[in-house]
Amino acid sequence: MSKVGFIGLGIMGAPMAGHLIDGGHELFVVQHRSAPPQDLLDKGAVVCASNREVAERADVIITMVPDTPQVEAVLFGSDGVAEGLSPAKTVVDMSSIAPIETKRIAARINDLRCSYLDAPVSGGEVGAKAASLTIMVGGPEAVFEQVRPLFELMGKNITLVGGNGDGQTCKVANQIIVALTIEAVGEALVFAAKAGADPARVRQALMGGFASSRILEVHGQRMIDRSFDPGFRIALHQKDLNLALQGARSIGVSLPNTATCQELFNACTAHGGDGWDHSAMVRALEVLADHEIGQPPAG
Amino acid sequence: MSKVGFIGLGIMGAPMAGHLIDGGHELFVVQHRSAPPQDLLDKGAVVCASNREVAERADVIITMVPDTPQVEAVLFGSDGVAEGLSPAKTVVDMSSIAPIETKRIAARINDLRCSYLDAPVSGGEVGAKAASLTIMVGGPEAVFEQVRPLFELMGKNITLVGGNGDGQTCKVANQIIVALTIEAVGEALVFAAKAGADPARVRQALMGGFASSRILEVHGQRMIDRSFDPGFRIALHQKDLNLALQGARSIGVSLPNTATCQELFNACTAHGGDGWDHSAMVRALEVLADHEIGQPPAG
């Protein structure tokens, strides 16, 4: 049983923290503008007055916040985690943030004689609730092994990818592949539909071969069904592709199709779609082709 | 037992025709500049003097040639299949050619009171030899059912996608997805490698989640192993993306990432890579990033 602090009790963080307290760990949370979720309080979560106090009372402090600036604010802001840390504690950032900034953040935490893991997740709200998240970890192996029992309460595919930053790099790689595969399926189905073929039968025919993927299976079906409630919102994927494109610029990598996918997401938001599921990227391709997949074949 | 003509005994066609004769069918082939493969002759294949004679003697005539002009030449050229057809025979084109031209070709064959199926395949030389091809069929259902026993000798995933042309449309959709997914995996692994992560561990971490695909599994591993012997040659995939881009132009569809992938293939051929496996598209991204996946991490 560990003393675990959890900062960031949003759509993802709240169920993740719930699994930790269900697993028998002592949970420390913080009172922000809004109170912590009632079910966590009912289960005995201890409410602290600040992030600093969470770090003082817990041994492992997990952060799960929207982006790089929020992680920096939580850790290094006034009354922040860094002020409450004492040597041998561990900070685990499960947010999805910039890999390069992560290396700097890890170094600052290490300077306080504490350990740091970056451990972003994929699997979304469904995976957070079902404790089936994929967790991509960067950091020292010994620290990873210490924290692993906590990860196993929240996720299923848990991989130590490498040193600090490599977990975030892996998450960015994941989001590149997911966006570009959605776009690939979109191009293929829009082409097929406007050429007069039934996209549902095309999808079925392709499922057995080298074009098969989780994206063709799940997101391809969403495109055909016109089922664009999230799921994973376009606004969040835009944030992740921004991490990819800014990271690529800073390390000298060219990501031509990632750039195009970001622009297609931008086209979706121009049509009010920042809250659509990311599979709705196909709508931008449909606008370009003046043809919706769901329409009767033109041929 | 059917009388089957097979025109186009290349790397794909020869083993496919072999499966038909092994399955008990009478096989008619044609003597071109080069003799038919000796093992087909040993098994009793009947050699005809022209494509016309093949059509006269067989009931089902299969074509397996490189591209649209070759199909048109074989069918409608001098001493071609059309000259030898009589009503109620069936032409099955298993080449990968233009969907729109296919509809015109089918109409011309139908005008001769014969049936037509387009039935392109994926799975490559390995699939042709192993009789495990994916076969995507366009044409009337009754004709499909008549020919299905022949398809089952050559392939495993056999789908009637729709009417004439829809098989070829499906094949184009397949090649779009395969190329764009290779590119997606390439962008992700080049980004990860130059950011300092181990691409092999990144690939492994991603295999369980939404980024997983046959391409990440097979072609991602090829990129890491630097294993670029074909497989499927870039020159062939360029031909297929040309079908996609020309088809898209003629029906009014925009395929931005297909266009980029074709340009990246062009960059490979500029470096002598038209015979490389298509997973070597990653090399174009590596040139852009001035970093090979196989290099030691920069971080």
XYZ file of C-alpha atoms in Angstrom:
598
model
C 0.000 0.000 0.000
C 1.390 3.350 -1.094
C 0.571 6.949 -0.307
C -0.388 8.267 -3.734
C -1.138 11.870 -4.672
C -3.290 12.454 -7.747
C -3.467 15.923 -9.282
C -5.893 16.415 -12.177
C -9.207 14.691 -11.524
C -10.830 15.274 -14.919
C -12.542 12.869 -17.284
C -9.432 10.679 -17.347
C -7.920 11.343 -13.918
C -11.023 10.733 -11.797
C -11.582 7.097 -12.815
C -7.820 6.421 -12.770
C -7.588 7.725 -9.194
C -10.635 5.654 -8.321
C -8.851 2.473 -9.413
C -5.893 3.340 -7.160
C -8.047 3.810 -4.069
C -10.005 0.650 -4.976
C -6.645 -1.130 -5.149
C -6.037 -0.331 -1.500
C -3.801 2.710 -1.785
C -4.113 5.850 0.297
C -5.111 8.678 -2.028
C -4.306 12.385 -1.578
C -6.151 14.891 -3.735
C -6.341 18.661 -3.797
C -9.170 21.125 -3.289
C -9.161 23.483 -6.294
C -11.940 25.784 -7.383
C -14.189 22.726 -7.625
C -14.331 19.981 -5.025
C -12.873 16.530 -5.817
C -15.404 13.994 -7.167
C -17.754 12.861 -4.392
C -17.181 9.140 -5.016
C -13.465 9.570 -4.323
C -14.289 11.368 -1.080
C -16.745 8.631 -0.166
C -13.984 6.077 -0.653
C -11.751 7.981 1.762
C -9.575 10.214 -0.406
C -7.734 12.763 1.727
C -8.251 16.358 0.620
C -5.199 18.639 0.735
C -5.164 22.426 0.527
C -2.491 22.669 -2.178
C -0.353 20.717 -4.603
C 2.508 21.343 -2.180
C 0.624 19.579 0.606
C -0.120 16.614 -1.706
C 3.625 16.286 -2.325
C 4.373 16.557 1.389
C 1.958 13.786 2.352
C 2.247 11.330 -0.571
C 5.234 9.261 -1.712
C 4.204 8.984 -5.353
C 2.628 12.084 -6.946
C 0.734 11.528 -10.207
C -0.219 14.421 -12.496
C -2.906 14.145 -15.182
C -3.517 17.606 -16.653
C -4.167 18.984 -20.163
C -0.786 20.101 -21.531
C 2.827 21.148 -20.879
C 2.103 24.544 -19.223
C -0.297 22.944 -16.742
C 2.279 20.313 -15.758
C 4.862 23.048 -15.210
C 2.405 25.103 -13.164
C 1.384 22.164 -10.982
C 4.981 21.111 -10.364
C 6.871 24.389 -10.199
C 4.219 27.058 -9.569
C 3.560 28.750 -6.254
C 2.539 26.186 -3.587
C 3.399 23.575 -6.195
C 4.585 19.985 -5.942
C 8.291 20.890 -6.028
C 7.902 22.919 -2.840
C 6.505 19.908 -1.020
C 8.886 17.218 -2.285
C 11.528 15.627 -0.101
C 14.227 13.239 -1.354
C 13.273 9.753 -2.629
C 9.736 10.680 -3.629
C 8.525 9.980 -7.176
C 6.658 12.217 -9.612
C 4.743 10.445 -12.408
C 3.307 12.619 -15.173
C 0.573 10.753 -17.020
C -0.497 13.793 -19.060
C 0.356 13.950 -22.772
C 2.882 16.761 -23.107
C 5.981 17.785 -25.064
C 8.776 15.153 -25.015
C 11.567 17.723 -25.014
C 10.106 19.778 -22.157
C 9.615 16.499 -20.317
C 13.370 15.880 -20.298
C 13.900 19.309 -18.714
C 11.147 18.745 -16.160
C 12.599 15.346 -15.228
C 16.019 16.929 -14.693
C 14.527 19.582 -12.374
C 12.763 16.892 -10.315
C 15.955 14.796 -10.219
C 17.796 17.890 -8.910
C 15.504 17.655 -5.861
C 16.765 14.058 -5.384
C 13.389 12.706 -6.471
C 12.527 10.308 -9.309
C 10.476 11.125 -12.377
C 8.534 9.025 -14.868
C 6.667 10.238 -17.916
C 3.786 7.829 -18.445
C 1.223 9.120 -20.946
C -1.696 6.899 -21.819
C -3.911 6.043 -24.735
C -7.319 4.457 -24.641
C -9.396 7.500 -23.712
C -12.236 7.788 -21.240
C -13.366 4.223 -21.973
C -9.923 2.852 -21.197
C -9.621 4.993 -18.062
C -12.912 3.673 -16.694
C -12.187 0.056 -17.671
C -8.601 0.194 -16.352
C -7.464 -0.916 -19.801
C -5.248 2.041 -20.733
C -2.097 1.624 -22.787
C 0.690 3.225 -20.706
C 3.949 4.312 -22.381
C 6.639 4.960 -19.806
C 9.933 6.845 -19.902
C 12.389 6.777 -16.997
C 14.770 4.585 -15.010
C 13.871 0.895 -14.942
C 14.088 0.620 -11.131
C 11.609 3.467 -10.696
C 9.352 1.912 -13.323
C 9.321 -1.358 -11.401
C 8.443 0.450 -8.159
C 5.499 2.234 -9.763
C 4.354 -0.684 -11.935
C 1.786 -1.989 -9.381
C 0.027 1.379 -9.622
C 0.123 1.304 -13.447
C -1.348 -2.198 -13.400
C -4.401 -0.896 -11.536
C -5.021 1.614 -14.366
C -3.913 -0.080 -17.574
C -3.126 -3.248 -19.490
C -0.433 -2.649 -22.100
C 2.323 -1.159 -19.955
C 5.697 -0.659 -21.648
C 8.918 0.929 -20.459
C 9.911 2.583 -23.746
C 13.198 4.119 -22.578
C 14.537 7.006 -20.543
C 12.722 10.188 -19.537
C 10.891 11.742 -22.459
C 10.653 8.489 -24.402
C 7.207 7.750 -22.998
C 5.970 11.110 -24.310
C 7.781 10.534 -27.625
C 5.983 7.208 -27.942
C 2.628 8.862 -27.262
C 3.307 11.444 -29.968
C 4.235 8.597 -32.359
C 0.944 6.909 -31.441
C -1.063 10.026 -32.207
C 0.741 10.540 -35.525
C -0.106 6.993 -36.633
C -3.715 7.195 -35.446
C -4.404 10.515 -37.204
C -2.678 9.496 -40.439
C -4.379 6.103 -40.528
C -7.772 7.760 -40.024
C -6.907 10.034 -42.940
C -5.787 7.050 -45.055
C -9.054 5.231 -44.445
C -10.897 8.469 -45.185
C -9.169 8.975 -48.559
C -9.818 5.351 -49.509
C -13.510 5.359 -48.559
C -14.267 8.752 -50.128
C -12.550 7.619 -53.342
C -14.474 4.335 -53.313
C -17.813 5.958 -52.537
C -17.555 8.619 -55.227
C -16.361 5.984 -57.729
C -19.691 4.246 -57.077
C -18.680 1.401 -54.767
C -20.343 0.625 -51.432
C -17.844 1.775 -48.762
C -19.172 -0.789 -46.266
C -18.349 -3.656 -48.631
C -14.988 -2.107 -49.483
C -14.154 -1.885 -45.773
C -15.196 -5.520 -45.332
C -13.105 -6.713 -48.269
C -10.035 -4.876 -46.948
C -10.279 -6.156 -43.384
C -8.485 -9.411 -44.179
C -5.411 -7.986 -45.892
C -2.521 -5.573 -45.446
C -4.877 -2.586 -45.254
C -6.368 -3.952 -42.033
C -5.969 -1.957 -38.826
C -7.837 -1.102 -35.652
C -8.599 2.244 -37.319
C -10.170 0.639 -40.429
C -12.181 -1.584 -38.130
C -13.454 1.021 -35.648
C -13.096 4.442 -37.268
C -13.883 3.145 -40.764
C -17.175 1.835 -39.397
C -17.836 5.201 -37.736
C -17.340 6.962 -41.089
C -19.835 4.617 -42.746
C -22.336 4.897 -39.879
C -21.849 8.699 -39.663
C -21.248 8.155 -35.944
C -19.148 11.149 -34.924
C -19.947 11.587 -31.243
C -16.674 11.284 -29.318
C -14.830 9.032 -28.680
C -11.761 11.177 -28.934
C -12.409 14.818 -29.704
C -10.722 16.555 -32.645
C -9.625 19.414 -30.351
C -7.559 16.955 -28.288
C -5.998 15.355 -31.333
C -5.114 18.823 -32.651
C -3.258 19.416 -29.385
C -1.343 16.159 -29.856
C -0.466 16.849 -33.509
C 0.751 20.259 -32.371
C 3.154 18.453 -30.025
C 4.276 16.371 -33.021
C 4.744 19.325 -35.368
C 6.442 21.598 -32.813
C 8.649 18.727 -31.666
C 9.507 17.875 -35.278
C 10.471 21.465 -35.947
C 12.719 21.652 -32.907
C 14.600 18.399 -33.615
C 14.668 18.714 -37.406
C 12.175 16.177 -38.684
C 9.749 16.618 -41.587
C 6.223 15.248 -41.045
C 4.407 16.091 -44.296
C 1.254 14.023 -43.762
C 0.982 14.969 -40.088
C 0.919 18.575 -41.249
C -1.834 17.815 -43.760
C -3.877 15.976 -41.129
C -3.610 18.940 -38.787
C -4.918 21.162 -41.592
C -7.812 18.751 -42.214
C -8.622 18.901 -38.476
C -8.505 22.701 -38.803
C -11.033 22.429 -41.635
C -13.292 20.399 -39.329
C -13.118 23.045 -36.595
C -13.956 25.654 -39.255
C -17.209 23.723 -39.633
C -17.821 23.655 -35.885
C -16.274 20.232 -35.417
C -13.759 20.630 -32.592
C -16.005 18.399 -30.472
C -16.522 15.728 -33.149
C -14.796 12.366 -32.872
C -11.461 12.376 -34.729
C -12.847 9.911 -37.286
C -14.851 12.912 -38.559
C -11.644 14.072 -40.266
C -13.248 12.287 -43.223
C -15.725 15.179 -43.410
C -12.949 17.517 -44.527
C -12.089 15.092 -47.353
C -15.786 14.849 -48.220
C -16.044 18.632 -48.453
C -13.060 18.639 -50.832
C -14.667 15.901 -52.954
C -18.182 17.367 -52.712
C -19.380 13.865 -51.846
C -20.413 12.244 -48.590
C -19.672 8.571 -47.994
C -23.251 8.068 -46.869
C -24.752 9.283 -50.129
C -26.083 6.767 -52.638
C -23.366 5.775 -55.142
C -22.937 8.217 -57.982
C -21.903 5.536 -60.523
C -14.175 -29.085 -64.201
C -13.991 -26.003 -66.395
C -12.048 -25.042 -69.485
C -10.034 -22.077 -68.255
C -7.830 -19.772 -70.318
C -5.079 -17.904 -68.522
C -3.340 -14.989 -70.230
C -0.408 -13.403 -68.408
C 1.858 -16.038 -66.866
C 4.208 -13.734 -64.971
C 5.334 -13.789 -61.342
C 1.702 -13.724 -60.188
C -0.082 -15.443 -63.061
C 2.094 -18.553 -63.324
C 1.465 -19.858 -59.782
C -2.218 -18.836 -59.980
C -2.644 -20.838 -63.217
C -0.796 -23.721 -61.590
C -3.375 -23.849 -58.772
C -6.179 -24.049 -61.372
C -4.655 -26.990 -63.215
C -3.852 -28.647 -59.861
C -7.535 -28.193 -58.997
C -8.520 -30.370 -61.961
C -9.359 -27.725 -64.533
C -8.314 -27.824 -68.157
C -5.908 -24.930 -68.746
C -5.374 -23.065 -72.022
C -2.360 -20.781 -72.315
C -0.790 -18.849 -75.158
C 2.594 -19.040 -76.845
C 4.005 -15.496 -76.863
C 7.602 -14.498 -77.457
C 8.571 -16.725 -74.535
C 7.195 -20.213 -73.969
C 4.760 -20.848 -71.086
C 6.392 -22.059 -67.853
C 7.582 -25.652 -68.238
C 5.811 -26.887 -65.082
C 2.438 -25.825 -66.523
C 3.217 -27.707 -69.741
C 4.283 -30.736 -67.717
C 0.927 -30.643 -65.947
C -0.878 -30.699 -69.291
C -1.606 -27.055 -70.109
C -2.765 -26.693 -73.716
C -0.762 -24.153 -75.712
C -2.717 -21.932 -78.097
C -1.315 -19.818 -80.923
C -3.122 -16.606 -79.960
C -5.328 -14.951 -77.340
C -8.174 -15.419 -79.831
C -7.661 -19.198 -79.813
C -7.610 -19.222 -75.997
C -11.015 -17.522 -76.043
C -12.320 -19.965 -78.641
C -11.337 -23.047 -76.638
C -11.924 -21.954 -73.026
C -15.173 -21.025 -71.282
C -13.622 -18.745 -68.667
C -10.752 -16.511 -69.783
C -8.596 -14.988 -67.032
C -6.227 -12.086 -67.704
C -3.355 -11.157 -65.383
C -1.249 -8.469 -67.039
C 0.522 -5.293 -65.851
C -1.891 -2.408 -66.511
C -4.905 -1.018 -68.384
C -3.306 -0.807 -71.871
C -2.198 -4.433 -71.704
C -5.702 -5.592 -70.752
C -7.154 -3.638 -73.653
C -4.557 -5.078 -76.050
C -5.137 -8.651 -74.907
C -8.919 -8.317 -75.133
C -9.459 -6.041 -78.120
C -6.197 -6.139 -80.063
C -5.608 -8.059 -83.268
C -6.135 -11.807 -82.727
C -7.395 -10.836 -79.281
C -9.812 -12.446 -76.859
C -12.853 -10.539 -78.189
C -12.383 -12.091 -81.627
C -12.558 -15.592 -80.150
C -15.466 -15.100 -77.734
C -18.873 -16.621 -78.314
C -21.972 -15.882 -76.193
C -22.138 -17.079 -72.564
C -18.380 -17.139 -72.028
C -16.844 -15.224 -69.118
C -13.854 -12.885 -69.014
C -12.218 -12.370 -65.615
C -9.578 -9.644 -65.334
C -7.433 -10.207 -62.268
C -4.935 -7.474 -63.189
C -4.942 -4.202 -61.201
C -6.131 -1.548 -63.640
C -8.205 1.634 -63.809
C -11.716 1.278 -62.308
C -13.311 3.655 -64.807
C -11.787 1.967 -67.853
C -12.903 -1.339 -66.366
C -16.547 -0.279 -66.579
C -16.080 0.491 -70.305
C -14.267 -2.787 -70.909
C -17.026 -4.726 -69.125
C -19.660 -3.040 -71.293
C -17.774 -4.008 -74.467
C -17.553 -7.643 -73.318
C -21.241 -7.626 -72.343
C -22.051 -6.338 -75.861
C -20.653 -9.660 -77.106
C -23.208 -11.417 -74.844
C -20.413 -12.532 -72.537
C -19.964 -11.921 -68.823
C -17.196 -9.895 -67.191
C -15.728 -9.802 -63.702
C -12.982 -7.530 -62.455
C -11.154 -9.451 -59.739
C -7.871 -7.803 -58.747
C -5.859 -9.365 -55.958
C -3.607 -8.389 -53.118
C -1.101 -10.559 -51.329
C 1.721 -10.465 -53.875
C 3.937 -13.272 -55.079
C 3.799 -14.976 -51.666
C 0.004 -14.994 -51.724
C -0.083 -16.186 -55.338
C 2.165 -19.145 -54.544
C 0.365 -19.994 -51.296
C -3.108 -19.617 -52.861
C -3.876 -17.122 -50.105
C -4.628 -14.045 -52.208
C -7.259 -11.509 -51.233
C -9.595 -11.232 -54.235
C -11.847 -8.168 -54.662
C -14.545 -8.818 -57.229
C -16.839 -6.550 -59.233
C -19.641 -7.911 -61.389
C -23.015 -9.684 -61.346
C -23.572 -11.996 -58.374
C -24.589 -15.000 -60.510
C -21.366 -14.773 -62.514
C -19.392 -14.371 -59.299
C -20.929 -17.568 -57.942
C -20.068 -19.456 -61.146
C -16.427 -18.384 -61.002
C -16.056 -18.635 -57.220
C -14.698 -22.248 -57.300
C -11.799 -20.963 -59.429
C -11.189 -18.035 -57.068
C -11.142 -20.432 -54.122
C -8.243 -22.317 -55.717
C -6.213 -19.075 -55.818
C -7.242 -17.073 -52.753
C -8.732 -16.955 -49.286
C -10.477 -13.627 -48.643
C -12.842 -13.490 -51.605
C -15.413 -10.668 -51.597
C -17.987 -9.559 -54.133
C -17.651 -5.809 -53.603
C -20.308 -4.709 -56.097
C -20.844 -4.252 -59.823
C -18.213 -4.054 -62.547
C -15.411 -1.658 -61.623
C -16.028 -1.963 -57.891
C -13.412 -4.707 -57.549
C -10.804 -2.419 -59.102
C -12.028 0.509 -56.976
C -11.573 -1.643 -53.886
C -8.033 -2.558 -54.956
C -7.183 1.113 -55.412
C -8.624 1.817 -51.937
C -6.429 -0.989 -50.591
C -3.303 0.474 -52.150
C -4.134 3.967 -50.854
C -4.458 2.659 -47.299
C -1.329 0.514 -47.497
C 0.853 3.339 -48.850
C -0.483 5.935 -46.415
C -0.172 3.609 -43.432
C 3.432 2.826 -44.373
C 4.033 6.579 -44.495
C 2.301 7.068 -41.135
C 4.485 4.434 -39.482
C 7.505 6.010 -41.176
C 6.747 9.504 -39.831
C 6.177 8.117 -36.339
C 9.353 6.018 -36.230
C 11.601 8.708 -37.740
C 10.227 11.227 -35.226
C 10.736 8.794 -32.353
C 14.231 7.796 -33.453
C 15.487 11.343 -33.904
C 13.900 12.343 -30.579
C 16.155 9.718 -29.020
C 13.756 6.835 -28.408
C 14.347 3.256 -29.529
C 11.990 2.720 -32.514
C 11.785 -1.024 -31.828
C 10.424 -0.383 -28.326
C 8.100 2.322 -29.639
C 6.731 -0.116 -32.233
C 6.252 -2.733 -29.517
C 4.442 -0.322 -27.187
C 2.090 0.759 -29.992
C 1.167 -2.746 -31.141
C -1.517 -3.160 -28.492
C -3.484 0.031 -29.122
C -5.276 2.031 -31.785
C -2.062 2.541 -33.764
C -1.827 -1.195 -34.395
C -2.037 -2.478 -37.959
C -0.616 -5.166 -40.188
C 1.633 -2.429 -41.616
C 3.038 -1.447 -38.187
C 3.616 -5.123 -37.502
C 5.274 -6.150 -40.782
C 6.512 -2.994 -42.503
C 7.412 -1.269 -39.220
C 9.652 -4.216 -38.416
C 11.192 -4.002 -41.905
C 12.020 -0.324 -41.309
C 13.736 -1.180 -38.016
C 15.583 -4.165 -39.516
C 16.515 -2.183 -42.676
C 15.064 -5.113 -44.635
C 14.062 -3.557 -47.954
C 14.253 -6.456 -50.395
C 10.799 -6.882 -51.960
C 8.151 -7.863 -50.959
C 6.229 -5.412 -53.039
C 8.298 -3.163 -55.249
C 7.987 0.619 -55.099
C 7.606 0.742 -58.914
C 4.423 -1.350 -58.659
C 2.987 0.742 -55.853
C 3.718 3.882 -57.895
C 1.621 2.368 -60.693
C -1.228 1.753 -58.256
C -1.077 5.247 -56.733
C -1.130 6.594 -60.264
C -4.444 4.744 -60.745
C -5.658 6.394 -57.538
C -4.541 9.908 -58.464
C -5.726 9.753 -62.089
C -9.020 8.193 -61.001
C -9.426 10.844 -58.305
C -8.848 13.587 -60.834
C -11.407 12.185 -63.244
C -14.177 11.715 -60.669
C -13.411 14.835 -58.616
C -11.838 13.577 -55.414
C -8.921 15.131 -53.537
C -6.331 12.698 -52.139
C -3.743 14.959 -50.470
C -1.761 12.312 -48.616
C -1.834 9.876 -51.529
C -0.222 12.619 -53.598
C 2.465 13.128 -50.950
C 3.140 9.393 -50.756
C 3.569 9.223 -54.521
C 6.111 12.051 -54.267
C 7.961 10.216 -51.503
C 8.051 7.113 -53.730
C 9.416 9.369 -56.488
C 12.152 10.472 -54.075
C 13.010 6.807 -53.506
C 13.314 6.152 -57.230
C 15.551 9.236 -57.470
C 17.869 7.314 -55.154
C 17.678 4.159 -57.283
C 14.913 2.599 -55.210
C 12.242 1.563 -57.706
C 13.061 -2.060 -56.861
C 13.041 -1.564 -53.076
C 10.175 -2.888 -50.978
C 7.492 -0.215 -50.473
C 8.326 -0.039 -46.753
C 11.507 1.751 -47.909
C 9.343 4.849 -48.356
C 10.688 5.607 -44.871
C 14.044 6.338 -46.513
C 12.604 9.448 -48.154
C 11.456 10.671 -44.726
C 14.881 9.841 -43.319
C 16.570 11.899 -46.030
C 14.304 14.826 -45.148
C 15.137 14.434 -41.448
C 18.844 13.708 -42.064
C 18.468 10.784 -39.663
C 18.186 7.044 -40.212
C 16.025 4.967 -37.888
C 18.864 2.497 -37.512
C 21.274 5.071 -36.132
C 22.023 5.165 -32.417
C 19.665 7.544 -30.582
C 20.735 11.189 -30.788
C 19.381 12.067 -27.333
